[in-house]
Amino acid sequence: AITGGNTNGAFAVDQATRRLVVANVAALDFETNPVFTLAMSATDNGSPPAADTATITVNLSDANDRPTITAGATLAYTEGDGARVLDGGIVVGDVDSTTLVGATVRITSGFATGEDVLAASPPAGITASYAAATGVLTLSGSATLATWQSVLRGVTYTNTSDAPANGPRTISWQVDDGGAVANLSNTATS
């Protein structure tokens, strides 16, 4: 039996095999609890019963947690407005990294080739490249979360046509923390 150290019921003893098993995967979070020191006790069915105790240490390995991005603003754009900020309320985060290495901003719905333009003015160390044929703005370079948040909050939309295509545009946002796995965030839309 586990008699101590089992934070949030992370582990259990399988009664059929008498092996230690994971009982609550959500409790296994390297950032909040990288080591579990489990107090164990066992008693046999002998006469008289024999009992003993032991300590088992479980060391977790760190795995990359995905970065996050939150968007959701609506831009009311009128012909001739010029460059307008898309979403000044973008929020980025990453529980296990203080930096990001890239971001992609896409017009995923309603894109008008030759009219719609996304742009950014990033600081030194971050580059921006807009693919006019696909409506994709790609940003890359290592910088702090705060720097990336500022850059993304400054991304602008312009429609260059004198007779712009009607209809809404959906903008999709995604960031990259550069991890070997789980490096891309959720996709947020505005």
mmCIF file of C-alpha atoms in Angstrom:
data_model
loop_
_atom_site.group_PDB
_atom_site.id
_atom_site.type_symbol
_atom_site.label_atom_id
_atom_site.label_comp_id
_atom_site.label_asym_id
_atom_site.label_seq_id
_atom_site.Cartn_x
_atom_site.Cartn_y
_atom_site.Cartn_z
ATOM 1 C CA ALA A 1 0.000 0.000 0.000
ATOM 2 C CA ILE A 2 1.074 3.563 -0.602
ATOM 3 C CA THR A 3 1.062 5.340 2.747
ATOM 4 C CA GLY A 4 2.557 8.737 1.856
ATOM 5 C CA GLY A 5 3.905 11.055 -0.818
ATOM 6 C CA ASN A 6 1.250 10.197 -3.398
ATOM 7 C CA THR A 7 0.387 13.767 -4.432
ATOM 8 C CA ASN A 8 -3.011 13.982 -6.175
ATOM 9 C CA GLY A 9 -3.288 10.185 -6.304
ATOM 10 C CA ALA A 10 -0.665 9.915 -9.048
ATOM 11 C CA PHE A 11 0.109 6.272 -8.333
ATOM 12 C CA ALA A 12 -1.646 3.113 -7.148
ATOM 13 C CA VAL A 13 -0.725 -0.491 -6.460
ATOM 14 C CA ASP A 14 -2.386 -2.833 -8.957
ATOM 15 C CA GLN A 15 -4.044 -5.449 -6.747
ATOM 16 C CA ALA A 16 -3.735 -8.234 -9.336
ATOM 17 C CA THR A 17 -0.045 -7.769 -10.185
ATOM 18 C CA ARG A 18 1.106 -5.962 -7.002
ATOM 19 C CA ARG A 19 2.952 -3.478 -9.219
ATOM 20 C CA LEU A 20 3.116 0.280 -8.886
ATOM 21 C CA VAL A 21 1.062 1.872 -11.705
ATOM 22 C CA VAL A 22 0.107 5.384 -12.788
ATOM 23 C CA ALA A 23 -3.397 6.142 -11.532
ATOM 24 C CA ASN A 24 -3.683 9.859 -12.421
ATOM 25 C CA VAL A 25 -1.701 10.976 -15.479
ATOM 26 C CA ALA A 26 -2.714 14.616 -14.910
ATOM 27 C CA ALA A 27 -0.789 14.583 -11.605
ATOM 28 C CA LEU A 28 2.473 13.822 -13.440
ATOM 29 C CA ASP A 29 3.642 17.344 -14.210
ATOM 30 C CA PHE A 30 7.377 17.978 -14.135
ATOM 31 C CA GLU A 31 6.939 21.735 -13.642
ATOM 32 C CA THR A 32 4.875 21.354 -10.459
ATOM 33 C CA ASN A 33 6.201 18.121 -8.959
ATOM 34 C CA PRO A 34 9.309 16.594 -10.620
ATOM 35 C CA VAL A 35 9.957 13.989 -7.897
ATOM 36 C CA PHE A 36 7.581 11.726 -5.991
ATOM 37 C CA THR A 37 8.895 10.070 -2.818
ATOM 38 C CA LEU A 38 6.386 7.329 -2.043
ATOM 39 C CA ALA A 39 6.187 5.662 1.360
ATOM 40 C CA MET A 40 5.158 2.029 0.922
ATOM 41 C CA SER A 41 4.087 -0.674 3.347
ATOM 42 C CA ALA A 42 3.355 -4.343 2.859
ATOM 43 C CA THR A 43 1.984 -7.079 5.099
ATOM 44 C CA ASP A 44 1.867 -10.755 4.126
ATOM 45 C CA ASN A 45 -0.731 -13.377 5.055
ATOM 46 C CA GLY A 46 1.678 -15.425 7.205
ATOM 47 C CA SER A 47 1.111 -16.483 10.758
ATOM 48 C CA PRO A 48 2.166 -14.291 12.350
ATOM 49 C CA PRO A 49 1.966 -11.726 9.538
ATOM 50 C CA ALA A 50 5.227 -10.088 8.532
ATOM 51 C CA ALA A 51 5.247 -6.380 7.650
ATOM 52 C CA ASP A 52 7.799 -4.024 6.195
ATOM 53 C CA THR A 53 8.087 -0.512 4.800
ATOM 54 C CA ALA A 54 10.090 1.002 1.970
ATOM 55 C CA THR A 55 10.530 4.269 0.127
ATOM 56 C CA ILE A 56 10.308 4.491 -3.667
ATOM 57 C CA THR A 57 11.505 7.585 -5.504
ATOM 58 C CA VAL A 58 9.962 8.347 -8.896
ATOM 59 C CA ASN A 59 11.827 10.990 -10.942
ATOM 60 C CA LEU A 60 9.853 12.532 -13.796
ATOM 61 C CA SER A 61 11.531 13.590 -17.028
ATOM 62 C CA ASP A 62 10.622 16.948 -18.479
ATOM 63 C CA ALA A 63 8.586 16.978 -21.686
ATOM 64 C CA ASN A 64 7.970 20.074 -23.742
ATOM 65 C CA ASP A 65 4.589 21.659 -23.069
ATOM 66 C CA ARG A 66 2.976 23.380 -26.021
ATOM 67 C CA PRO A 67 2.979 27.170 -26.054
ATOM 68 C CA THR A 68 -0.402 28.904 -26.039
ATOM 69 C CA ILE A 69 -1.922 31.831 -27.879
ATOM 70 C CA THR A 70 -5.214 33.617 -27.302
ATOM 71 C CA ALA A 71 -6.819 35.885 -29.885
ATOM 72 C CA GLY A 72 -10.339 36.956 -30.679
ATOM 73 C CA ALA A 73 -10.636 40.613 -31.598
ATOM 74 C CA THR A 74 -12.789 41.768 -34.506
ATOM 75 C CA LEU A 75 -11.499 44.452 -36.844
ATOM 76 C CA ALA A 76 -14.032 46.650 -38.633
ATOM 77 C CA TYR A 77 -12.161 47.607 -41.802
ATOM 78 C CA THR A 78 -13.385 50.130 -44.371
ATOM 79 C CA GLU A 79 -11.982 50.658 -47.853
ATOM 80 C CA GLY A 80 -9.105 53.110 -47.725
ATOM 81 C CA ASP A 81 -8.390 52.630 -44.009
ATOM 82 C CA GLY A 82 -4.731 51.784 -44.618
ATOM 83 C CA ALA A 83 -2.825 49.492 -42.251
ATOM 84 C CA ARG A 84 -4.858 48.591 -39.139
ATOM 85 C CA VAL A 85 -3.823 46.465 -36.167
ATOM 86 C CA LEU A 86 -5.620 43.098 -36.295
ATOM 87 C CA ASP A 87 -5.715 42.108 -32.625
ATOM 88 C CA GLY A 88 -4.104 44.288 -29.960
ATOM 89 C CA GLY A 89 -5.148 41.811 -27.271
ATOM 90 C CA ILE A 90 -3.105 38.789 -28.367
ATOM 91 C CA VAL A 91 -1.734 36.830 -25.378
ATOM 92 C CA VAL A 92 1.061 34.249 -25.675
ATOM 93 C CA GLY A 93 2.343 31.909 -22.979
ATOM 94 C CA ASP A 94 4.500 28.862 -22.362
ATOM 95 C CA VAL A 95 4.743 27.125 -18.990
ATOM 96 C CA ASP A 96 8.191 25.674 -19.645
ATOM 97 C CA SER A 97 9.942 28.193 -21.878
ATOM 98 C CA THR A 98 10.562 31.927 -21.700
ATOM 99 C CA THR A 99 11.168 32.236 -25.443
ATOM 100 C CA LEU A 100 9.510 31.528 -28.767
ATOM 101 C CA VAL A 101 11.215 31.053 -32.148
ATOM 102 C CA GLY A 102 8.430 31.730 -34.599
ATOM 103 C CA ALA A 103 4.832 32.550 -35.418
ATOM 104 C CA THR A 104 2.478 32.239 -38.358
ATOM 105 C CA VAL A 105 -0.439 34.541 -39.083
ATOM 106 C CA ARG A 106 -2.760 33.346 -41.870
ATOM 107 C CA ILE A 107 -5.859 34.629 -43.595
ATOM 108 C CA THR A 108 -7.654 31.273 -43.504
ATOM 109 C CA SER A 109 -11.072 32.330 -44.751
ATOM 110 C CA GLY A 110 -12.164 35.042 -47.179
ATOM 111 C CA PHE A 111 -8.639 35.703 -48.491
ATOM 112 C CA ALA A 112 -8.561 38.001 -51.550
ATOM 113 C CA THR A 113 -5.366 37.497 -53.550
ATOM 114 C CA GLY A 114 -3.794 40.752 -54.666
ATOM 115 C CA GLU A 115 -5.798 42.786 -52.122
ATOM 116 C CA ASP A 116 -5.203 41.467 -48.605
ATOM 117 C CA VAL A 117 -1.856 42.223 -46.971
ATOM 118 C CA LEU A 118 -0.582 41.241 -43.516
ATOM 119 C CA ALA A 119 2.500 42.993 -42.138
ATOM 120 C CA ALA A 120 4.595 43.326 -38.999
ATOM 121 C CA SER A 121 7.431 45.561 -37.871
ATOM 122 C CA PRO A 122 9.420 43.273 -35.587
ATOM 123 C CA PRO A 123 12.515 44.315 -33.659
ATOM 124 C CA ALA A 124 16.028 43.181 -34.582
ATOM 125 C CA GLY A 125 16.337 39.420 -34.284
ATOM 126 C CA ILE A 126 12.876 38.638 -35.666
ATOM 127 C CA THR A 127 12.211 38.575 -39.400
ATOM 128 C CA ALA A 128 8.857 38.884 -41.154
ATOM 129 C CA SER A 129 7.959 37.511 -44.571
ATOM 130 C CA TYR A 130 4.541 37.817 -46.244
ATOM 131 C CA ALA A 131 3.449 35.392 -49.000
ATOM 132 C CA ALA A 132 0.999 37.496 -51.017
ATOM 133 C CA ALA A 133 -0.217 34.496 -53.025
ATOM 134 C CA THR A 134 -1.340 32.561 -49.932
ATOM 135 C CA GLY A 135 -2.051 35.233 -47.302
ATOM 136 C CA VAL A 136 0.536 33.876 -44.851
ATOM 137 C CA LEU A 137 2.792 36.061 -42.687
ATOM 138 C CA THR A 138 5.741 34.083 -41.301
ATOM 139 C CA LEU A 139 7.790 35.486 -38.436
ATOM 140 C CA SER A 140 10.968 33.873 -37.127
ATOM 141 C CA GLY A 141 13.707 34.511 -34.595
ATOM 142 C CA SER A 142 14.333 33.737 -30.961
ATOM 143 C CA ALA A 143 12.871 36.281 -28.527
ATOM 144 C CA THR A 144 11.132 36.475 -25.163
ATOM 145 C CA LEU A 145 7.428 35.799 -24.748
ATOM 146 C CA ALA A 146 6.885 39.502 -24.015
ATOM 147 C CA THR A 147 8.649 40.506 -27.238
ATOM 148 C CA TRP A 148 6.624 38.023 -29.283
ATOM 149 C CA GLN A 149 3.391 39.174 -27.705
ATOM 150 C CA SER A 150 4.242 42.768 -28.595
ATOM 151 C CA VAL A 151 5.133 41.831 -32.190
ATOM 152 C CA LEU A 152 1.911 39.865 -32.675
ATOM 153 C CA ARG A 153 -0.184 42.638 -31.142
ATOM 154 C CA GLY A 154 1.254 44.927 -33.815
ATOM 155 C CA VAL A 155 0.436 42.759 -36.880
ATOM 156 C CA THR A 156 -1.561 44.825 -39.362
ATOM 157 C CA TYR A 157 -4.085 44.176 -42.120
ATOM 158 C CA THR A 158 -4.423 46.304 -45.245
ATOM 159 C CA ASN A 159 -6.644 45.920 -48.278
ATOM 160 C CA THR A 160 -4.961 47.587 -51.251
ATOM 161 C CA SER A 161 -7.903 47.473 -53.677
ATOM 162 C CA ASP A 162 -10.081 50.428 -54.695
ATOM 163 C CA ALA A 163 -12.933 47.909 -54.936
ATOM 164 C CA PRO A 164 -12.173 45.329 -52.217
ATOM 165 C CA ALA A 165 -13.764 41.897 -52.139
ATOM 166 C CA ASN A 166 -16.654 41.886 -49.675
ATOM 167 C CA GLY A 167 -16.971 39.498 -46.793
ATOM 168 C CA PRO A 168 -15.229 38.732 -43.538
ATOM 169 C CA ARG A 169 -11.675 37.456 -43.229
ATOM 170 C CA THR A 170 -10.705 34.877 -40.627
ATOM 171 C CA ILE A 171 -7.188 35.274 -39.257
ATOM 172 C CA SER A 172 -5.437 32.253 -37.680
ATOM 173 C CA TRP A 173 -2.529 32.675 -35.273
ATOM 174 C CA GLN A 174 0.016 30.063 -34.155
ATOM 175 C CA VAL A 175 3.351 30.278 -32.284
ATOM 176 C CA ASP A 176 6.354 27.930 -32.063
ATOM 177 C CA ASP A 177 8.610 27.429 -29.023
ATOM 178 C CA GLY A 178 11.279 25.516 -30.968
ATOM 179 C CA GLY A 179 10.935 22.287 -28.982
ATOM 180 C CA ALA A 180 11.685 18.982 -30.697
ATOM 181 C CA VAL A 181 8.111 17.833 -30.029
ATOM 182 C CA ALA A 182 4.899 19.618 -29.032
ATOM 183 C CA ASN A 183 6.425 22.873 -30.310
ATOM 184 C CA LEU A 184 3.362 24.402 -31.991
ATOM 185 C CA SER A 185 0.631 26.152 -30.039
ATOM 186 C CA ASN A 186 -3.073 25.850 -30.473
ATOM 187 C CA THR A 187 -4.463 27.811 -33.429
ATOM 188 C CA ALA A 188 -6.319 30.926 -32.286
ATOM 189 C CA THR A 189 -8.579 32.964 -34.567
ATOM 190 C CA SER A 190 -9.715 36.556 -34.866
#
